CSV table of C-alpha atoms in Angstrom, one decimal:
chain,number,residue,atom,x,y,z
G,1,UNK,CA,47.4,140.4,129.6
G,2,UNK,CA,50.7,140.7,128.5
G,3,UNK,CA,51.7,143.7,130.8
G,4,UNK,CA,51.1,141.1,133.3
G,5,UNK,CA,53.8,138.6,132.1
G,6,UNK,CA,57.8,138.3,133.1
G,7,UNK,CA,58.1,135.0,131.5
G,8,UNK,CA,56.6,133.0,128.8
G,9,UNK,CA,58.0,129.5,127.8
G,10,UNK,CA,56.5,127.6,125.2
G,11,UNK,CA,57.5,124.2,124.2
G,12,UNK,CA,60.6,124.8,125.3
G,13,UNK,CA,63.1,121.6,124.5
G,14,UNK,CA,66.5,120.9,124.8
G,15,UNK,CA,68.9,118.5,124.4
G,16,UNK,CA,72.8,117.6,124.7
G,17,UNK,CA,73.2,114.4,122.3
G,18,UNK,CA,70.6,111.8,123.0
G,19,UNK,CA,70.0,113.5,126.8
G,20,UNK,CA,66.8,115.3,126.2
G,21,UNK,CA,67.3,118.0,129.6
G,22,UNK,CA,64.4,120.1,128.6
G,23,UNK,CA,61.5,118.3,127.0
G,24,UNK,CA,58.4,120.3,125.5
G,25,UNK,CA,58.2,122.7,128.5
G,26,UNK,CA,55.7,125.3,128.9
G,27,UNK,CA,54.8,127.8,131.9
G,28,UNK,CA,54.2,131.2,132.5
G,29,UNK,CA,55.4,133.2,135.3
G,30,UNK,CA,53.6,136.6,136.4
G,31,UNK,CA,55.1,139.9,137.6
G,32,UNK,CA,55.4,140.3,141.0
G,33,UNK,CA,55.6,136.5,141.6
G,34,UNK,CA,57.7,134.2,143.7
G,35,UNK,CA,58.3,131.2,141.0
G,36,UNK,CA,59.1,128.0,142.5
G,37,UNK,CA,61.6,125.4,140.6
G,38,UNK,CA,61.4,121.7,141.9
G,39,UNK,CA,62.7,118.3,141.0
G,40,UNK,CA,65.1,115.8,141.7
G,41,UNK,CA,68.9,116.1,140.8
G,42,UNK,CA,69.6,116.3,136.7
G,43,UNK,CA,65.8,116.9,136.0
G,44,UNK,CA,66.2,120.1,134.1
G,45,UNK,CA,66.1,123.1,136.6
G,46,UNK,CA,69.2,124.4,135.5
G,47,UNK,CA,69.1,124.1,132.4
G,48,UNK,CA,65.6,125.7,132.1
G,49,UNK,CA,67.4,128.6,134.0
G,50,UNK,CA,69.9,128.8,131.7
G,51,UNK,CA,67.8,128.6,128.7
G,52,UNK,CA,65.4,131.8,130.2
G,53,UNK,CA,69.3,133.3,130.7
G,54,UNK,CA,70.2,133.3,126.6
G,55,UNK,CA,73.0,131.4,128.0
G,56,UNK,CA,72.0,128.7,126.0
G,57,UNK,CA,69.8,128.0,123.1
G,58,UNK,CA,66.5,126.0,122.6
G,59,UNK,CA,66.4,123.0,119.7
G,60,UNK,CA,62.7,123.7,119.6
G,61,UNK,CA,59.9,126.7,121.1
G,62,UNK,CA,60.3,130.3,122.1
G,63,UNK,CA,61.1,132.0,125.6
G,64,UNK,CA,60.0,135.7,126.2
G,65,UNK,CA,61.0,137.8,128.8
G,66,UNK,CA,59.1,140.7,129.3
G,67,UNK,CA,57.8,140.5,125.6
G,68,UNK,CA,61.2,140.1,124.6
G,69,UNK,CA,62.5,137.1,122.6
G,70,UNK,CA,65.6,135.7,124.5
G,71,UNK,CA,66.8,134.3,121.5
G,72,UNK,CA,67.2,137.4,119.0
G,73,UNK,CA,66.9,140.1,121.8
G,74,UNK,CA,69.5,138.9,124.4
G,75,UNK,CA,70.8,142.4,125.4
G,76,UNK,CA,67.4,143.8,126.3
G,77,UNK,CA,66.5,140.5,128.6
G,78,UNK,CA,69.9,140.9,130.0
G,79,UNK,CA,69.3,144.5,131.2
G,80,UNK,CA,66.1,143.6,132.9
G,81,UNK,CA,67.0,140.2,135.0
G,82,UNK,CA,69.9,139.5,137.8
G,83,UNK,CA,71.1,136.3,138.9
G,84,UNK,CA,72.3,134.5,142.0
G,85,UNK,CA,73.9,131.0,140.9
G,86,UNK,CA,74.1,128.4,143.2
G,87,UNK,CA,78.8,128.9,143.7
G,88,UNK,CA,78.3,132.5,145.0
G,89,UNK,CA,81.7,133.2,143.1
G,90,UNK,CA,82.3,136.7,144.9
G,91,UNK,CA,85.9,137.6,144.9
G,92,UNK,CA,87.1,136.7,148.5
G,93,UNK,CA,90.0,138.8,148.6
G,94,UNK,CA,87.8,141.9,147.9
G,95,UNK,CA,85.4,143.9,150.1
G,96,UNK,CA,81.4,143.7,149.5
G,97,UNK,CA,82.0,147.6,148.4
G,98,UNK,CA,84.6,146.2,146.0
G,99,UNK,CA,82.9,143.4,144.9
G,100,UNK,CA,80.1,145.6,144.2
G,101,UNK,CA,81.8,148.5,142.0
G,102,UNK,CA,83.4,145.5,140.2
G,103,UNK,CA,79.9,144.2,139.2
G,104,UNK,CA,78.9,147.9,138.6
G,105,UNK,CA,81.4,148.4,136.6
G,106,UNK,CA,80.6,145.7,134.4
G,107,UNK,CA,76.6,146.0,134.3
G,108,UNK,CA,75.3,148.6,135.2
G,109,UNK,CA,75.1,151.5,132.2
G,110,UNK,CA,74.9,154.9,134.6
G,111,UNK,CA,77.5,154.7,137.4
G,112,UNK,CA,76.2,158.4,138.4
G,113,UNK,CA,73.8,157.0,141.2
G,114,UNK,CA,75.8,153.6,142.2
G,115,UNK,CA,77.1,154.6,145.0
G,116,UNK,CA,73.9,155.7,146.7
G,117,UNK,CA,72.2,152.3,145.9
G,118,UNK,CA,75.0,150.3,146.8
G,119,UNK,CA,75.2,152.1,150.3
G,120,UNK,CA,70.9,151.4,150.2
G,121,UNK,CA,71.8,147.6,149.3
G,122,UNK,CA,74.3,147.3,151.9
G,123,UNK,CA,72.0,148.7,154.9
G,124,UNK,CA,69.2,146.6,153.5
G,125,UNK,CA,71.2,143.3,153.7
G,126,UNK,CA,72.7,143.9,156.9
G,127,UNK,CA,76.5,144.3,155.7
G,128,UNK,CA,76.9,148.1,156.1
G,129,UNK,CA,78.6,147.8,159.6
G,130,UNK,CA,81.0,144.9,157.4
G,131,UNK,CA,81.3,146.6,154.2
G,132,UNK,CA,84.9,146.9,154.3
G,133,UNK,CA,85.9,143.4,155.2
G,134,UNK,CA,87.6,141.0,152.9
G,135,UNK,CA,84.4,138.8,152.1
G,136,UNK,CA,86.7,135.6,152.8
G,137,UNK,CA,85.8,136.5,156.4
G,138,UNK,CA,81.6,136.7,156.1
G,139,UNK,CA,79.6,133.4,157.3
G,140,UNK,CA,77.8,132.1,154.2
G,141,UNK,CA,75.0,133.8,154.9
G,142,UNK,CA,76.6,136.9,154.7
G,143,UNK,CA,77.8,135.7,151.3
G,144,UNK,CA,74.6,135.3,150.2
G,145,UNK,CA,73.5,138.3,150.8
G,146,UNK,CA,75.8,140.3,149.2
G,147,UNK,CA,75.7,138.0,146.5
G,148,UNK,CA,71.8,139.1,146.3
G,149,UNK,CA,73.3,142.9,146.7
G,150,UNK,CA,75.0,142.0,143.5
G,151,UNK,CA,72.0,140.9,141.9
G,152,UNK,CA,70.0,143.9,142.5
G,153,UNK,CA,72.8,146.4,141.9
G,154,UNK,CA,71.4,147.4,138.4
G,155,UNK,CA,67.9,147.4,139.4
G,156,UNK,CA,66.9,144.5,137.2
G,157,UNK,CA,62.8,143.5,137.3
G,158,UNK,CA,63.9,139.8,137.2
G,159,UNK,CA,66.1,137.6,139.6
G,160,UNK,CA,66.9,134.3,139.5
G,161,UNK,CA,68.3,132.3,142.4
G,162,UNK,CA,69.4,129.3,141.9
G,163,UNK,CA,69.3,127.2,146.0
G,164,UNK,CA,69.2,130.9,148.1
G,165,UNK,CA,69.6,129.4,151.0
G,166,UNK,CA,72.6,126.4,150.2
G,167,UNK,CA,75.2,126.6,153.4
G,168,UNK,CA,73.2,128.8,155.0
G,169,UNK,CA,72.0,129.0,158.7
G,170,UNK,CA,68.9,129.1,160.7
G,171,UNK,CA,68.8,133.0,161.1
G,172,UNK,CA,70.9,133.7,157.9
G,173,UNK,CA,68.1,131.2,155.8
G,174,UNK,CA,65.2,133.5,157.3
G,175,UNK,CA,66.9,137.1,156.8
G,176,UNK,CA,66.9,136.1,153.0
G,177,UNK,CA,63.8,135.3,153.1
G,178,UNK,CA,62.3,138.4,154.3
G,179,UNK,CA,64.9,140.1,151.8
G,180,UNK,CA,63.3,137.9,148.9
G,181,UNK,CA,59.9,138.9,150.0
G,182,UNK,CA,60.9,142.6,150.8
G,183,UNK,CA,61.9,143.2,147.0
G,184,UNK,CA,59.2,141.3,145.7
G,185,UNK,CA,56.6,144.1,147.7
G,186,UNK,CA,58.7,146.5,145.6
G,187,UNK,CA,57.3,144.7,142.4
G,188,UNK,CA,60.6,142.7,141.8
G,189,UNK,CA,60.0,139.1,140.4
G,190,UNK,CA,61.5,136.1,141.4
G,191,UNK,CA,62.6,132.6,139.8
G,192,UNK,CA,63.9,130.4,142.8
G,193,UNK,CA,65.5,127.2,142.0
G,194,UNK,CA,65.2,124.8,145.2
G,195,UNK,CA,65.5,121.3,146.9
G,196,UNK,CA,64.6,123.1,150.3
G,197,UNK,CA,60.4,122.2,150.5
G,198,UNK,CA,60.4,124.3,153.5
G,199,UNK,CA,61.7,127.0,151.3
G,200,UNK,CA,59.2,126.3,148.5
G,201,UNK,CA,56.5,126.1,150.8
G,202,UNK,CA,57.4,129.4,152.5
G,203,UNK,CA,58.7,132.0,149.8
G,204,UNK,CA,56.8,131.0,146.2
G,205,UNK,CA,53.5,132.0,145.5
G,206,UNK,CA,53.3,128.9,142.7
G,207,UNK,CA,55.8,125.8,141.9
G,208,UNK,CA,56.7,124.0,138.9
G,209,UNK,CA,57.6,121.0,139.3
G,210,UNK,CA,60.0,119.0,136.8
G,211,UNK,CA,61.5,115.3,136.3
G,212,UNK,CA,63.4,114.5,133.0
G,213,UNK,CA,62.7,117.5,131.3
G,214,UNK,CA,58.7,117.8,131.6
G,215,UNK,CA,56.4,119.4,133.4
G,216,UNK,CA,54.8,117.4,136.2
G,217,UNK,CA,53.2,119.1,138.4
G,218,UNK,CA,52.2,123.6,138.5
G,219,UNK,CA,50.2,125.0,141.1
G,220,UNK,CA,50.5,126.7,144.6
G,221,UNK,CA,52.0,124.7,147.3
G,222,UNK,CA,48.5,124.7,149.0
G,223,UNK,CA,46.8,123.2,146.0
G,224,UNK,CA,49.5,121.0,145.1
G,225,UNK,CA,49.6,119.4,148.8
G,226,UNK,CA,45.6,119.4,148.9
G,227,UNK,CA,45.5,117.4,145.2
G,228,UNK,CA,47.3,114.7,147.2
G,229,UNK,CA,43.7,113.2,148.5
G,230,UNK,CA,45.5,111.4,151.1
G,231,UNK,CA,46.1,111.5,154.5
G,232,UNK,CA,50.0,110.8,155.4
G,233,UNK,CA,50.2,108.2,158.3
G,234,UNK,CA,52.7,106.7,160.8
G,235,UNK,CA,52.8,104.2,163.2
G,236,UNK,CA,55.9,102.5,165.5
G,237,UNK,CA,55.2,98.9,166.4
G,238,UNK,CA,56.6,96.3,168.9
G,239,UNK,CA,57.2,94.2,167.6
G,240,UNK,CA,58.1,95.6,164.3
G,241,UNK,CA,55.6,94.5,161.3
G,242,UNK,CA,57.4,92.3,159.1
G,243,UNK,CA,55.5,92.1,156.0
G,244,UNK,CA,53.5,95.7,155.7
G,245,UNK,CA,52.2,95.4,152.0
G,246,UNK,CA,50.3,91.8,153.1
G,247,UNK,CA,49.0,93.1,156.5
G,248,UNK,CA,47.7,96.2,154.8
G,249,UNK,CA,46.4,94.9,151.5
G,250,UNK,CA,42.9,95.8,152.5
G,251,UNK,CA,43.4,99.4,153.2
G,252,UNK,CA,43.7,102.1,150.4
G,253,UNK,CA,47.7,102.9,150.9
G,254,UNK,CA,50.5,103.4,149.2
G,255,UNK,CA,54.2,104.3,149.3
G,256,UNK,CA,54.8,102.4,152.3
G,257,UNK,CA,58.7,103.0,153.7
G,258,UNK,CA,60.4,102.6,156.5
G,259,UNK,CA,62.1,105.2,158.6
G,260,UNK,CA,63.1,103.1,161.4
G,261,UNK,CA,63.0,99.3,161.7
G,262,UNK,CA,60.4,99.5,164.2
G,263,UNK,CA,58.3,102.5,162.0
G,264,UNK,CA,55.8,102.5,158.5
G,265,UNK,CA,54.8,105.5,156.9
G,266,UNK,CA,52.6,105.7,154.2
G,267,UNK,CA,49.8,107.5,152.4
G,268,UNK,CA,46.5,106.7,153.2
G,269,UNK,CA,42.7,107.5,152.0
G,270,UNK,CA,40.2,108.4,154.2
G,271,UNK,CA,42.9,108.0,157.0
G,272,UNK,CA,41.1,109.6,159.9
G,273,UNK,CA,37.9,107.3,158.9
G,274,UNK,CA,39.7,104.4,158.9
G,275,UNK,CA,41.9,104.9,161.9
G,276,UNK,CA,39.7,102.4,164.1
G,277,UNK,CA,40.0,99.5,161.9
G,278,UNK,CA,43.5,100.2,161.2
G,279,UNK,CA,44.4,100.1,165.0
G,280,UNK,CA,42.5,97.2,165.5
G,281,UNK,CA,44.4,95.0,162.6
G,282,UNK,CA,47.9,96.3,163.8
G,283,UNK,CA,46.9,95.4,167.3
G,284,UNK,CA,46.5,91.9,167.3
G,285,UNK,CA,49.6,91.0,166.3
G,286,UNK,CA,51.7,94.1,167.5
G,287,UNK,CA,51.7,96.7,170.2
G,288,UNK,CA,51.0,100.0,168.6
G,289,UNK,CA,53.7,102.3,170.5
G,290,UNK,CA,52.5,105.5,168.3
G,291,UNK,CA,49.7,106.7,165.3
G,292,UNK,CA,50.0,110.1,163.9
G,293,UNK,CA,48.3,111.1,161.1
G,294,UNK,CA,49.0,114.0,159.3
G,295,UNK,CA,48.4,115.9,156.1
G,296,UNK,CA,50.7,115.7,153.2
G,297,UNK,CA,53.8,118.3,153.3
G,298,UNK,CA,55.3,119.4,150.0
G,299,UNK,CA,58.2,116.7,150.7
G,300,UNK,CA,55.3,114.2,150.4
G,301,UNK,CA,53.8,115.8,146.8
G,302,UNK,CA,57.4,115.9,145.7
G,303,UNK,CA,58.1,112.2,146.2
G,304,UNK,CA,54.5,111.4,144.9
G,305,UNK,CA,55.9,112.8,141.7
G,306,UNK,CA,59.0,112.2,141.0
G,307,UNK,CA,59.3,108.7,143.1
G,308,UNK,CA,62.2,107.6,146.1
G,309,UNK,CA,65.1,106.7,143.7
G,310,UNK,CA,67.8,108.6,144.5
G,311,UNK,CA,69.4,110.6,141.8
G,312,UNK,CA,72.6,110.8,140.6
């Protein structure tokens, strides 16, 4: 239903001279749902973002938010959506309350009730006791926080947050989280842009996942990991195995790698089932210091998709 729907992308493309960032995209995203982003550096997060935003313009295809078109009804997507980037960009010099009737000032349309929600935002990020600090002296979790403050200053139904928890800490990385999740039980969506798989894994309810533009991969992170039909393994040797592909050319793996000199780990069918054998092969040639075989993580269904190349 459509009452159901924050976003709707269809055919979405993109380009920037012969660079095709967005290529034929197409996804919806519910309301009320944590929306993962995935994929390796330049694969078209960003600019999808931007594109959903009105901050720039597809070549080809339509983007609704909320039923509206982004493209001839900026101003009424705008009112409904908030946004975190990735440079937090708060004015350091300035106090959160500061920062925060700045970005009133500029957004929201009724100042009669801003103070009252900005002293609610404040308590709910943890930054009341600080609130009159220069934010030059918060950690960069606090920083984040308040830049989520921001974001949710004018009520919007929408956020966007492009890598929440970049620079942050252990306990800072986890106190966003439950700040994420706190607003979405309040019937706020989210679009989450991330390179963090533990963060995937933990905050989004589905993830898209994208390399050179397209759409590779949509699903939860349970489904995803579980359409991997493989078993991840690795073993240490002494001493180390030399020639991995030959020994194991009998075996249904694949992306072998090596961590360590003396380590393998690769994806294997039927792993458990096949353990015996594979011990016996390994050992008599090698002494098997260590097996452990475990299911796929969302690192593994990310590399299975978008490969080990590092990207520039």
């Amino acid at each position: 239903m459509e009452n159901d729907i924050a976003i709707e992308v269809n055919s979405a493309t993109r380009c920037f001279g012969t660079l095709t960032a967005v290529d034929d995209l197409s996804f919806i995203v519910g309301r009320g749902e944590i929306f993962g982003l995935l994929g390796p550096n330049g694969a078209g997060k960003t600019t999808m973002i931007n594109l959903i935003l009105g901050l720039l313009g597809t070549h080809r295809g339509e983007i609704r938010v909320f039923d509206y078109d982004v493209a001839t009804q900026t101003r009424q997507v705008h009112q409904r959506i908030g946004y975190v980037p990735q440079e937090t960009n708060l004015y350091l010099d300035l106090s959160a309350e500061e920062n925060l009737w700045h970005h009133a000032a500029l957004y929201c349309q009724d100042l009669k009730g801003v103070k009252d929600r900005m002293a609610d935002l404040l308590h709910f990020t943890n930054l009341w006791e600080r609130r009159k600090d220069p934010v030059r002296n918060y950690s960069g979790g606090m920083k984040r926080r308040l830049a989520l403050a921001r974001a949710l200053l004018h009520d919007p139904e929408l956020i966007f947050f492009d890598e929440p928890t970049l620079g942050v800490d252990v306990q800072g990385r986890y106190a966003l989280w439950e700040h994420i999740q706190k607003q979405r039980e309040g019937g706020k969506t989210f679009v989450i842009s991330t390179n963090n798989m533990v963060e995937a894994d933990t905050l989004c309810d589905r993830l898209l996942i994208i390399d050179h533009g397209k759409a590779i991969a949509l699903d939860t992170p349970d489904n995803l990991k579980a359409g991997m039909s493989c078993d991840v393994v690795s073993i240490r040797t002494s001493p180390p195995i030399q020639a991995p592909e030959e020994l194991l050319t009998n075996f249904a793996v694949r992306n072998i790698s090596r961590p360590q000199p003396n380590e393998l780990h690769f994806e294997m069918q039927n792993a458990e089932t096949g353990a015996a054998s594979l011990i016996d092969l390994i050992s008599q040639a090698h002494q098997l210091d260590s097996i452990l075989i475990a299911r796929p993580s969302l690192d593994d269904v990310f590399l299975y998709h978008t490969g080990r190349a590092l990207r520039e």
